[in-house]
Amino acid sequence: MTPSDGTPPPFEPYRTKVVERIPNPSPSERQAALERAHYNLFQLRSDEIRVDLLTDSGTGAMSDRQWASLMLGDESYAGSRNFTHFESVVRELTGFPHIFPTHQGRAAENLLFSTFCRPGSIVPNNMHFDTTQAHVLHNGGRPVNLAISEAYDPESEMPFKGNVDLLALKALLELEGPEHIPLMMVTITNNTGGGQPVSLANLREVASLVHGRGIPLYLDMCRWAENAYFVREREPGQGDRTIAQIGREFFDLADGATMSAKKDGLVNIGGFVATRDPSVAERLNEAQILFEGFTTYGGLARRDLEAMAVGLVEATDLEYLEHRIAQIRYLGEQLAARGVPLLRPIGGHAVYLDVRRFLPHLSTEDLPGQALVVEIYREGAIRTVEVGSLMFGESDSGGKSLELVRLAVPRRVYSAAQLSYVADAVGRVYARRREIRGIRYVHRPDRLPHFTARFAPALPVTPSTG
Ligand code: F0G
């Protein structure tokens, strides 16, 4: 019998035109795959995976219109008409005049932080994502996380847990001036903290605080459409506005943004950095040509720019977003009905398991999140990702931390039946949680360790005979 909270699966506002057969590795094949991958699921091969919830980034399905748009590729090195179209779409959505395409989000971060950061720079954010944090560090800066305290309480139902702690921001600004803080970032939605939205009211306050001290505000806008959906749903007075209108109000408060279009751009590759400031634009353009490619392609095929232009608009479609958010909630509520402890409220692109409540018998040194992703893979050939002390061990969050496992749902890919399969498998892991042992490092790289670290199961505790 399948437990359920009684909610019917959400209606998918699209039908299937192309199908892709998915693998079904046996339990012994899964064990062999784990050993080959040194218990690091980033090292698995996709043919070893039944449901892949590693990331929602670049893993979505493009629409028929996007596939058709690829045929309109004008592969001119300079001045491609696909760039003109892409640029006009991004200008219309964001209002930012200067737009530089990049091959993905971290490339946009490279351009932005190499332009702004110097050794000793401090870059505040609600919560830095792993690549954002790594780029600030790479440029000699110090990334600081200033999310509200509710963001660190997985059980708090506060509707805008992505918000910036304004008192902490004020205190930092009083201590350090613009000479040490070259820019402020705000991530919408806050991926590291559970896919939680930032409210318009909060961003208005942040903008006025930093602008009052001459510090520019940049948005990490990967999941801006999902953030706008939550604002429409939860923030007083926003219920009748379109996603594009709400998004535009966010962008109007900022000086620029970095975008990984692999999320709310609905493409498999692509991104951009945008700014209002002509002198910043000049430096971004120089860095873009050096690291990515000429201004009008930035590391992408021109047909990719066309697909991105179409995808960015599709991501603002309310019916698409209603299904997207409902699908994540459906997965979350199915898990909750099986008793699985989750971070609340359920986020925009993923369900996050609360590892401290899932595996209370394991300590941080046991790498409990990694132990859990291994068990979920073993149970159902489902790939998830640790978002906790392994991914963010070195973060500066004033001693606060979260220990999560993320089940990120690719856009327009999986059906409700496939998500129920996931809920059943994770439910079975939860039922046998007391048998789960820790994981230990065999090899730990210095930077971004989660991608390439090697692990082994911790040795079973032998009862003392003395
Ligand atoms: N910022 C945020 C908030 C992100 O979630 C990501 C990527 C990036 C920047 C970097 O973008 O991958 O295109 O270079 N997040 C993916 C994830 C990888 O799984 O959450 P990218």
Short mmCIF file of C-alpha atoms and ligand atoms in Angstrom, two decimals:
data_model
loop_
_atom_site.label_atom_id
_atom_site.label_comp_id
_atom_site.label_asym_id
_atom_site.label_seq_id
_atom_site.Cartn_x
_atom_site.Cartn_y
_atom_site.Cartn_z
CA MET A 1 0.00 0.00 0.00
CA THR A 2 1.28 3.45 -0.85
CA PRO A 3 0.74 6.05 1.84
CA SER A 4 -0.37 9.39 0.47
CA ASP A 5 -1.57 12.70 1.79
CA GLY A 6 -4.55 12.38 -0.57
CA THR A 7 -3.44 15.12 -2.99
CA PRO A 8 -3.84 14.03 -6.62
CA PRO A 9 -0.70 14.29 -8.78
CA PRO A 10 -0.46 17.68 -10.50
CA PHE A 11 -1.59 17.83 -14.14
CA GLU A 12 1.43 18.04 -16.44
CA PRO A 13 0.80 20.98 -18.85
CA TYR A 14 2.73 19.25 -21.66
CA ARG A 15 2.67 15.91 -23.48
CA THR A 16 5.53 13.67 -24.51
CA LYS A 17 6.92 13.97 -28.05
CA VAL A 18 10.27 12.19 -27.69
CA VAL A 19 11.08 9.51 -25.14
CA GLU A 20 14.35 8.37 -23.60
CA ARG A 21 14.63 4.86 -22.17
CA ILE A 22 15.85 4.92 -18.58
CA PRO A 23 18.15 2.25 -17.09
CA ASN A 24 17.25 -0.05 -14.21
CA PRO A 25 20.45 -1.35 -12.59
CA SER A 26 20.08 -4.35 -10.28
CA PRO A 27 21.11 -4.15 -6.58
CA SER A 28 24.43 -5.88 -7.34
CA GLU A 29 25.11 -3.51 -10.27
CA ARG A 30 24.40 -0.57 -7.93
CA GLN A 31 26.88 -1.86 -5.37
CA ALA A 32 29.53 -2.35 -8.06
CA ALA A 33 28.86 1.18 -9.33
CA LEU A 34 29.23 2.64 -5.82
CA GLU A 35 32.57 0.92 -5.37
CA ARG A 36 33.83 2.05 -8.78
CA ALA A 37 32.72 5.64 -8.02
CA HIS A 38 34.39 5.61 -4.57
CA TYR A 39 30.98 6.36 -3.04
CA ASN A 40 30.92 9.77 -4.76
CA LEU A 41 27.74 9.96 -6.86
CA PHE A 42 29.26 12.67 -9.09
CA GLN A 43 31.47 9.84 -10.38
CA LEU A 44 28.57 7.56 -11.44
CA ARG A 45 27.73 6.99 -15.09
CA SER A 46 24.24 8.03 -16.16
CA ASP A 47 23.48 4.45 -17.30
CA GLU A 48 23.82 3.42 -13.65
CA ILE A 49 20.94 5.70 -12.60
CA ARG A 50 17.15 5.18 -12.66
CA VAL A 51 15.97 8.62 -11.47
CA ASP A 52 18.55 11.41 -11.53
CA LEU A 53 17.84 14.12 -8.95
CA LEU A 54 21.47 15.25 -8.67
CA THR A 55 20.61 18.67 -10.05
CA ASP A 56 17.98 20.72 -11.84
CA SER A 57 20.78 22.46 -13.74
CA GLY A 58 20.96 21.88 -17.48
CA THR A 59 18.98 18.66 -17.07
CA GLY A 60 15.57 19.95 -18.19
CA ALA A 61 13.66 19.09 -21.36
CA MET A 62 13.57 21.77 -24.05
CA SER A 63 10.21 22.51 -25.67
CA ASP A 64 9.36 21.83 -29.33
CA ARG A 65 9.73 25.59 -29.90
CA GLN A 66 13.22 25.58 -28.44
CA TRP A 67 14.28 22.60 -30.56
CA ALA A 68 12.86 24.35 -33.62
CA SER A 69 14.74 27.54 -32.69
CA LEU A 70 18.05 25.68 -32.95
CA MET A 71 17.49 25.52 -36.70
CA LEU A 72 17.52 29.32 -36.76
CA GLY A 73 21.15 29.36 -35.63
CA ASP A 74 23.15 32.05 -37.40
CA GLU A 75 26.68 30.92 -36.62
CA SER A 76 28.40 34.20 -37.54
CA TYR A 77 31.38 34.87 -35.27
CA ALA A 78 30.34 38.49 -34.73
CA GLY A 79 26.94 40.19 -34.92
CA SER A 80 24.79 37.04 -35.10
CA ARG A 81 21.07 37.78 -35.27
CA ASN A 82 20.56 35.20 -32.49
CA PHE A 83 22.55 37.49 -30.18
CA THR A 84 20.33 40.45 -31.13
CA HIS A 85 17.22 38.42 -30.29
CA PHE A 86 18.72 37.04 -27.05
CA GLU A 87 19.86 40.51 -25.97
CA SER A 88 16.45 42.06 -26.62
CA VAL A 89 14.70 39.31 -24.59
CA VAL A 90 17.05 39.71 -21.60
CA ARG A 91 16.79 43.52 -21.77
CA GLU A 92 13.01 43.30 -21.82
CA LEU A 93 12.92 40.85 -18.84
CA THR A 94 15.54 42.54 -16.68
CA GLY A 95 15.89 46.13 -17.86
CA PHE A 96 19.70 45.74 -17.70
CA PRO A 97 21.24 47.43 -20.76
CA HIS A 98 24.55 45.53 -20.94
CA ILE A 99 24.27 41.75 -21.40
CA PHE A 100 27.20 39.34 -21.85
CA PRO A 101 26.44 35.71 -22.66
CA THR A 102 28.60 33.03 -21.03
CA HIS A 103 28.70 29.26 -21.31
CA GLN A 104 27.09 28.87 -17.85
CA GLY A 105 26.55 30.53 -14.48
CA ARG A 106 30.00 30.05 -12.99
CA ALA A 107 31.54 31.65 -16.08
CA ALA A 108 29.35 34.69 -15.41
CA GLU A 109 30.64 34.59 -11.81
CA ASN A 110 34.21 34.45 -13.07
CA LEU A 111 33.65 37.64 -15.11
CA LEU A 112 31.84 39.44 -12.27
CA PHE A 113 34.16 38.53 -9.39
CA SER A 114 37.38 38.97 -11.36
CA THR A 115 36.07 42.46 -12.19
CA PHE A 116 35.01 43.39 -8.64
CA CYS A 117 37.04 41.34 -6.14
CA ARG A 118 40.54 42.00 -4.86
CA PRO A 119 42.47 40.29 -2.05
CA GLY A 120 40.74 41.34 1.16
CA SER A 121 37.33 42.07 -0.47
CA ILE A 122 34.26 40.98 1.49
CA VAL A 123 31.26 39.75 -0.50
CA PRO A 124 28.03 39.35 1.48
CA ASN A 125 25.16 37.22 0.14
CA ASN A 126 22.06 35.67 1.71
CA MET A 127 23.88 32.37 1.07
CA HIS A 128 26.61 31.77 -1.46
CA PHE A 129 26.29 28.76 -3.72
CA ASP A 130 29.40 26.53 -3.93
CA THR A 131 30.70 28.04 -7.18
CA THR A 132 29.95 31.62 -6.06
CA GLN A 133 31.82 31.04 -2.83
CA ALA A 134 34.72 29.42 -4.73
CA HIS A 135 34.98 32.35 -7.19
CA VAL A 136 35.09 34.92 -4.37
CA LEU A 137 37.82 32.88 -2.65
CA HIS A 138 39.67 32.39 -5.94
CA ASN A 139 39.90 36.19 -6.27
CA GLY A 140 41.23 36.57 -2.73
CA GLY A 141 37.90 37.72 -1.27
CA ARG A 142 35.90 36.55 1.73
CA PRO A 143 32.35 35.26 1.09
CA VAL A 144 29.98 36.00 3.99
CA ASN A 145 26.49 34.49 4.42
CA LEU A 146 23.86 36.76 5.97
CA ALA A 147 20.57 34.84 5.68
CA ILE A 148 17.99 35.33 8.46
CA SER A 149 18.25 32.91 11.38
CA GLU A 150 15.04 31.07 10.31
CA ALA A 151 16.98 29.92 7.22
CA TYR A 152 18.98 27.65 9.51
CA ASP A 153 15.91 26.14 11.17
CA PRO A 154 14.62 23.37 8.85
CA GLU A 155 11.29 23.29 10.69
CA SER A 156 10.49 27.02 10.51
CA GLU A 157 7.55 27.66 8.13
CA MET A 158 8.55 31.29 7.55
CA PRO A 159 7.48 32.05 3.94
CA PHE A 160 10.64 33.94 2.89
CA LYS A 161 13.53 31.99 4.37
CA GLY A 162 15.81 33.29 1.61
CA ASN A 163 15.69 36.79 3.12
CA VAL A 164 18.80 38.70 4.18
CA ASP A 165 19.24 39.43 7.90
CA LEU A 166 19.03 43.23 7.75
CA LEU A 167 20.52 43.80 11.21
CA ALA A 168 23.51 41.60 10.38
CA LEU A 169 23.92 43.44 7.08
CA LYS A 170 23.76 46.84 8.86
CA ALA A 171 26.35 45.66 11.38
CA LEU A 172 28.68 44.50 8.60
CA LEU A 173 28.23 47.79 6.73
CA GLU A 174 29.05 49.78 9.86
CA LEU A 175 32.21 47.75 10.35
CA GLU A 176 33.35 47.70 6.72
CA GLY A 177 32.81 50.39 4.09
CA PRO A 178 32.60 50.24 0.32
CA GLU A 179 36.41 50.13 0.15
CA HIS A 180 36.17 46.55 1.53
CA ILE A 181 32.75 45.53 0.18
CA PRO A 182 32.90 45.91 -3.62
CA LEU A 183 29.40 44.46 -4.13
CA MET A 184 26.49 42.77 -2.38
CA MET A 185 24.95 39.60 -3.86
CA VAL A 186 21.45 38.21 -3.23
CA THR A 187 20.57 34.72 -4.50
CA ILE A 188 16.98 34.21 -5.70
CA THR A 189 15.91 31.57 -4.74
CA ASN A 190 18.40 30.59 -2.05
CA ASN A 191 19.60 27.21 -3.31
CA THR A 192 22.03 26.48 -0.46
CA GLY A 193 19.29 27.17 2.09
CA GLY A 194 16.61 24.96 0.58
CA GLY A 195 15.37 26.72 -2.58
CA GLN A 196 13.75 29.39 -0.41
CA PRO A 197 12.52 32.70 -1.83
CA VAL A 198 13.51 36.29 -1.04
CA SER A 199 10.65 38.78 -0.63
CA LEU A 200 10.40 42.03 -2.54
CA ALA A 201 10.14 43.88 0.77
CA ASN A 202 13.45 42.39 1.92
CA LEU A 203 15.24 43.19 -1.33
CA ARG A 204 13.99 46.81 -1.15
CA GLU A 205 15.58 47.15 2.30
CA VAL A 206 18.81 45.50 1.18
CA ALA A 207 19.01 47.79 -1.85
CA SER A 208 18.46 50.90 0.21
CA LEU A 209 21.07 49.85 2.81
CA VAL A 210 23.84 49.04 0.34
CA HIS A 211 23.05 51.83 -2.12
CA GLY A 212 23.11 54.28 0.80
CA ARG A 213 26.79 53.39 1.17
CA GLY A 214 27.58 53.37 -2.52
CA ILE A 215 27.79 49.56 -2.78
CA PRO A 216 26.25 47.97 -5.87
CA LEU A 217 23.72 45.13 -5.57
CA TYR A 218 23.91 42.11 -7.89
CA LEU A 219 21.42 39.24 -8.06
CA ASP A 220 22.32 35.59 -8.53
CA MET A 221 19.16 35.13 -10.61
CA CYS A 222 19.36 31.41 -11.61
CA ARG A 223 15.89 30.64 -10.25
CA TRP A 224 14.34 34.09 -10.44
CA ALA A 225 11.05 32.89 -12.04
CA GLU A 226 10.48 30.37 -9.23
CA ASN A 227 11.25 33.14 -6.73
CA ALA A 228 8.72 35.41 -8.46
CA TYR A 229 6.12 32.62 -8.29
CA PHE A 230 6.53 32.40 -4.52
CA VAL A 231 6.28 36.20 -4.21
CA ARG A 232 3.05 36.11 -6.21
CA GLU A 233 1.73 33.35 -3.97
CA ARG A 234 2.90 34.66 -0.58
CA GLU A 235 3.65 38.39 -0.53
CA PRO A 236 0.70 40.72 0.21
CA GLY A 237 -0.48 42.65 -2.85
CA GLN A 238 1.43 40.55 -5.41
CA GLY A 239 -1.26 37.96 -6.30
CA ASP A 240 -2.54 39.69 -9.45
CA ARG A 241 0.81 40.47 -11.04
CA THR A 242 2.57 38.49 -13.74
CA ILE A 243 5.87 36.66 -13.17
CA ALA A 244 7.55 39.07 -15.58
CA GLN A 245 6.26 42.12 -13.64
CA ILE A 246 7.42 40.76 -10.28
CA GLY A 247 10.77 39.72 -11.75
CA ARG A 248 11.21 43.18 -13.24
CA GLU A 249 10.68 44.81 -9.85
CA PHE A 250 13.50 42.64 -8.43
CA PHE A 251 15.82 43.60 -11.27
CA ASP A 252 14.91 47.30 -10.99
CA LEU A 253 16.29 47.26 -7.44
CA ALA A 254 19.63 45.79 -8.56
CA ASP A 255 22.64 46.98 -10.53
CA GLY A 256 23.14 43.74 -12.39
CA ALA A 257 22.97 39.97 -12.20
CA THR A 258 24.61 36.65 -12.96
CA MET A 259 22.47 33.96 -14.55
CA SER A 260 22.82 30.25 -15.08
CA ALA A 261 20.22 29.73 -17.82
CA LYS A 262 20.52 25.99 -17.11
CA LYS A 263 17.85 26.64 -14.46
CA ASP A 264 15.13 29.20 -15.23
CA GLY A 265 16.41 29.66 -18.79
CA LEU A 266 15.19 26.12 -19.59
CA VAL A 267 18.30 25.24 -21.61
CA ASN A 268 20.96 22.57 -21.25
CA ILE A 269 23.82 25.07 -21.41
CA GLY A 270 24.14 28.86 -21.21
CA GLY A 271 24.19 31.87 -18.95
CA PHE A 272 24.98 35.56 -18.83
CA VAL A 273 26.14 38.45 -16.71
CA ALA A 274 24.33 41.78 -16.92
CA THR A 275 24.92 45.26 -15.58
CA ARG A 276 23.60 48.81 -15.68
CA ASP A 277 27.01 50.39 -15.16
CA PRO A 278 28.81 51.26 -18.44
CA SER A 279 32.29 51.20 -16.85
CA VAL A 280 31.63 47.77 -15.28
CA ALA A 281 30.27 46.67 -18.67
CA GLU A 282 33.55 47.56 -20.32
CA ARG A 283 35.53 45.41 -17.89
CA LEU A 284 33.07 42.53 -18.11
CA ASN A 285 33.32 42.64 -21.88
CA GLU A 286 37.13 42.49 -21.75
CA ALA A 287 37.02 39.52 -19.37
CA GLN A 288 34.34 37.85 -21.51
CA ILE A 289 36.48 38.05 -24.64
CA LEU A 290 39.48 36.74 -22.69
CA PHE A 291 37.74 33.80 -20.97
CA GLU A 292 34.55 33.01 -22.93
CA GLY A 293 34.52 34.34 -26.46
CA PHE A 294 33.49 37.39 -28.45
CA THR A 295 30.73 39.67 -27.14
CA THR A 296 28.01 38.21 -29.35
CA TYR A 297 28.46 34.52 -28.48
CA GLY A 298 30.33 34.24 -25.14
CA GLY A 299 31.32 30.58 -25.25
CA LEU A 300 28.12 29.30 -26.86
CA ALA A 301 26.99 28.25 -30.30
CA ARG A 302 24.71 31.01 -31.58
CA ARG A 303 21.84 28.51 -31.85
CA ASP A 304 22.17 28.07 -28.06
CA LEU A 305 21.47 31.81 -27.65
CA GLU A 306 18.28 31.36 -29.67
CA ALA A 307 17.12 28.44 -27.48
CA MET A 308 17.93 30.52 -24.40
CA ALA A 309 15.88 33.48 -25.69
CA VAL A 310 12.86 31.18 -26.12
CA GLY A 311 13.43 29.36 -22.79
CA LEU A 312 13.70 32.54 -20.72
CA VAL A 313 10.23 33.55 -21.86
CA GLU A 314 8.75 30.05 -21.39
CA ALA A 315 9.99 30.10 -17.78
CA THR A 316 7.62 33.01 -17.04
CA ASP A 317 4.54 31.01 -18.13
CA LEU A 318 2.29 30.75 -15.08
CA GLU A 319 0.84 27.36 -16.02
CA TYR A 320 4.34 25.90 -16.39
CA LEU A 321 5.40 27.35 -13.01
CA GLU A 322 2.22 26.21 -11.25
CA HIS A 323 2.97 22.66 -12.31
CA ARG A 324 6.65 22.96 -11.46
CA ILE A 325 6.06 24.15 -7.89
CA ALA A 326 3.15 21.68 -7.42
CA GLN A 327 5.37 18.82 -8.61
CA ILE A 328 8.05 19.59 -6.01
CA ARG A 329 5.34 19.85 -3.34
CA TYR A 330 3.86 16.55 -4.49
CA LEU A 331 7.20 14.82 -3.99
CA GLY A 332 7.68 16.57 -0.63
CA GLU A 333 4.24 15.68 0.70
CA GLN A 334 4.62 12.05 -0.41
CA LEU A 335 7.87 11.90 1.55
CA ALA A 336 6.31 13.64 4.57
CA ALA A 337 3.47 11.08 4.49
CA ARG A 338 6.15 8.39 4.96
CA GLY A 339 7.50 10.23 7.99
CA VAL A 340 10.64 11.50 6.24
CA PRO A 341 11.95 14.73 7.89
CA LEU A 342 12.14 17.61 5.38
CA LEU A 343 13.21 21.20 5.29
CA ARG A 344 10.06 23.36 5.33
CA PRO A 345 8.50 25.08 3.46
CA ILE A 346 9.14 22.83 0.45
CA GLY A 347 11.42 24.75 -1.95
CA GLY A 348 11.07 25.81 -5.58
CA HIS A 349 13.31 23.37 -7.42
CA ALA A 350 13.99 20.60 -4.92
CA VAL A 351 12.95 18.80 -1.77
CA TYR A 352 15.65 18.89 0.91
CA LEU A 353 15.87 16.10 3.47
CA ASP A 354 16.80 17.22 6.99
CA VAL A 355 19.75 14.92 7.65
CA ARG A 356 20.15 15.78 11.34
CA ARG A 357 16.63 14.47 12.03
CA PHE A 358 16.94 11.62 9.50
CA LEU A 359 20.19 10.21 10.96
CA PRO A 360 20.41 11.59 14.52
CA HIS A 361 22.83 8.81 15.53
CA LEU A 362 25.53 10.09 13.14
CA SER A 363 27.80 13.08 13.87
CA THR A 364 29.19 15.65 11.41
CA GLU A 365 32.45 13.65 11.18
CA ASP A 366 30.43 10.67 9.88
CA LEU A 367 29.49 12.77 6.80
CA PRO A 368 25.82 11.89 7.37
CA GLY A 369 24.54 13.61 4.20
CA GLN A 370 26.96 11.62 2.05
CA ALA A 371 26.01 8.43 3.90
CA LEU A 372 22.37 9.17 3.08
CA VAL A 373 22.87 9.86 -0.65
CA VAL A 374 24.73 6.54 -0.88
CA GLU A 375 21.85 4.68 0.81
CA ILE A 376 19.21 6.33 -1.40
CA TYR A 377 21.20 5.27 -4.46
CA ARG A 378 21.59 1.75 -3.11
CA GLU A 379 17.84 1.52 -2.46
CA GLY A 380 16.44 2.85 -5.73
CA ALA A 381 19.30 3.75 -8.09
CA ILE A 382 18.26 7.36 -7.39
CA ARG A 383 20.98 10.00 -7.50
CA THR A 384 20.70 12.92 -5.05
CA VAL A 385 23.29 15.33 -3.63
CA GLU A 386 24.66 16.30 -0.24
CA VAL A 387 24.24 20.01 0.58
CA GLY A 388 25.87 20.30 3.97
CA SER A 389 29.20 20.06 5.73
CA LEU A 390 30.81 18.29 2.75
CA MET A 391 29.74 20.92 0.16
CA PHE A 392 29.88 23.94 2.49
CA GLY A 393 32.31 22.95 5.28
CA GLU A 394 34.34 26.14 4.89
CA SER A 395 31.45 28.63 4.70
CA ASP A 396 31.43 31.76 6.86
CA SER A 397 27.89 31.69 8.27
CA GLY A 398 28.60 32.84 11.81
CA GLY A 399 28.71 29.26 13.16
CA LYS A 400 25.26 28.32 11.76
CA SER A 401 24.89 25.41 9.36
CA LEU A 402 22.43 23.07 7.67
CA GLU A 403 22.92 19.37 6.97
CA LEU A 404 20.75 18.53 3.94
CA VAL A 405 20.32 16.08 1.10
CA ARG A 406 18.77 17.66 -1.97
CA LEU A 407 16.37 15.92 -4.35
CA ALA A 408 16.50 18.40 -7.25
CA VAL A 409 13.80 17.89 -9.88
CA PRO A 410 14.81 18.56 -13.52
CA ARG A 411 12.32 20.79 -15.35
CA ARG A 412 9.64 19.08 -17.53
CA VAL A 413 11.34 15.66 -17.24
CA TYR A 414 9.86 13.30 -14.64
CA SER A 415 6.26 12.17 -14.15
CA ALA A 416 4.33 11.96 -10.88
CA ALA A 417 4.68 8.15 -11.00
CA GLN A 418 8.45 8.47 -11.15
CA LEU A 419 8.42 10.86 -8.18
CA SER A 420 6.23 8.41 -6.23
CA TYR A 421 8.86 5.75 -6.93
CA VAL A 422 11.42 8.11 -5.35
CA ALA A 423 9.20 8.73 -2.31
CA ASP A 424 8.73 4.97 -1.82
CA ALA A 425 12.47 4.28 -2.01
CA VAL A 426 13.42 7.12 0.37
CA GLY A 427 10.61 5.95 2.68
CA ARG A 428 12.19 2.49 2.81
CA VAL A 429 15.61 4.02 3.59
CA TYR A 430 13.95 6.00 6.41
CA ALA A 431 12.41 2.81 7.80
CA ARG A 432 15.88 1.24 8.12
CA ARG A 433 17.68 4.46 9.10
CA ARG A 434 19.12 3.08 12.34
CA GLU A 435 21.27 0.60 10.40
CA ILE A 436 22.92 3.37 8.34
CA ARG A 437 26.59 3.89 9.11
CA GLY A 438 28.82 6.87 8.37
CA ILE A 439 31.20 7.54 5.50
CA ARG A 440 34.82 8.65 5.70
CA TYR A 441 37.19 10.44 3.34
CA VAL A 442 39.81 8.47 1.46
CA HIS A 443 40.87 11.53 -0.56
CA ARG A 444 39.79 15.12 0.13
CA PRO A 445 40.66 17.84 -2.43
CA ASP A 446 41.13 21.39 -1.08
CA ARG A 447 38.57 23.27 -3.15
CA LEU A 448 35.03 22.12 -4.12
CA PRO A 449 35.74 18.71 -2.49
CA HIS A 450 32.27 17.26 -3.15
CA PHE A 451 32.87 16.88 -6.89
CA THR A 452 35.98 14.71 -6.77
CA ALA A 453 36.47 13.45 -3.20
CA ARG A 454 36.78 9.70 -2.70
CA PHE A 455 35.04 7.97 0.20
CA ALA A 456 34.69 4.58 1.86
CA PRO A 457 32.09 3.30 4.32
CA ALA A 458 33.18 3.88 7.91
CA LEU A 459 34.29 0.68 9.63
CA PRO A 460 31.58 -0.92 11.74
CA VAL A 461 32.02 -0.19 15.43
CA THR A 462 33.41 -3.34 17.08
CA PRO A 463 32.09 -3.75 20.60
CA SER A 464 34.90 -3.54 23.14
CA THR A 465 35.76 -6.86 24.79
CA GLY A 466 37.89 -5.32 27.53
N1 F0G B 1 24.36 30.13 -8.51
C1 F0G B 1 23.46 29.27 -8.02
C2 F0G B 1 22.47 29.71 -6.99
C3 F0G B 1 23.44 27.94 -8.50
O1 F0G B 1 22.53 27.10 -8.02
C4 F0G B 1 24.37 27.56 -9.49
C5 F0G B 1 24.42 26.19 -10.00
C6 F0G B 1 25.29 28.50 -9.97
C7 F0G B 1 25.25 29.79 -9.45
C8 F0G B 1 26.32 28.16 -11.02
O2 F0G B 1 25.73 27.92 -12.25
O3 F0G B 1 26.20 25.51 -12.76
O4 F0G B 1 25.60 27.13 -14.56
O5 F0G B 1 27.80 27.22 -13.48
N2 F0G B 1 23.82 25.25 -9.44
C9 F0G B 1 23.76 23.86 -9.85
C10 F0G B 1 23.08 23.06 -8.77
C11 F0G B 1 25.02 23.26 -10.31
O6 F0G B 1 23.12 21.82 -8.84
O7 F0G B 1 22.46 23.65 -7.89
P1 F0G B 1 26.37 26.89 -13.31
#
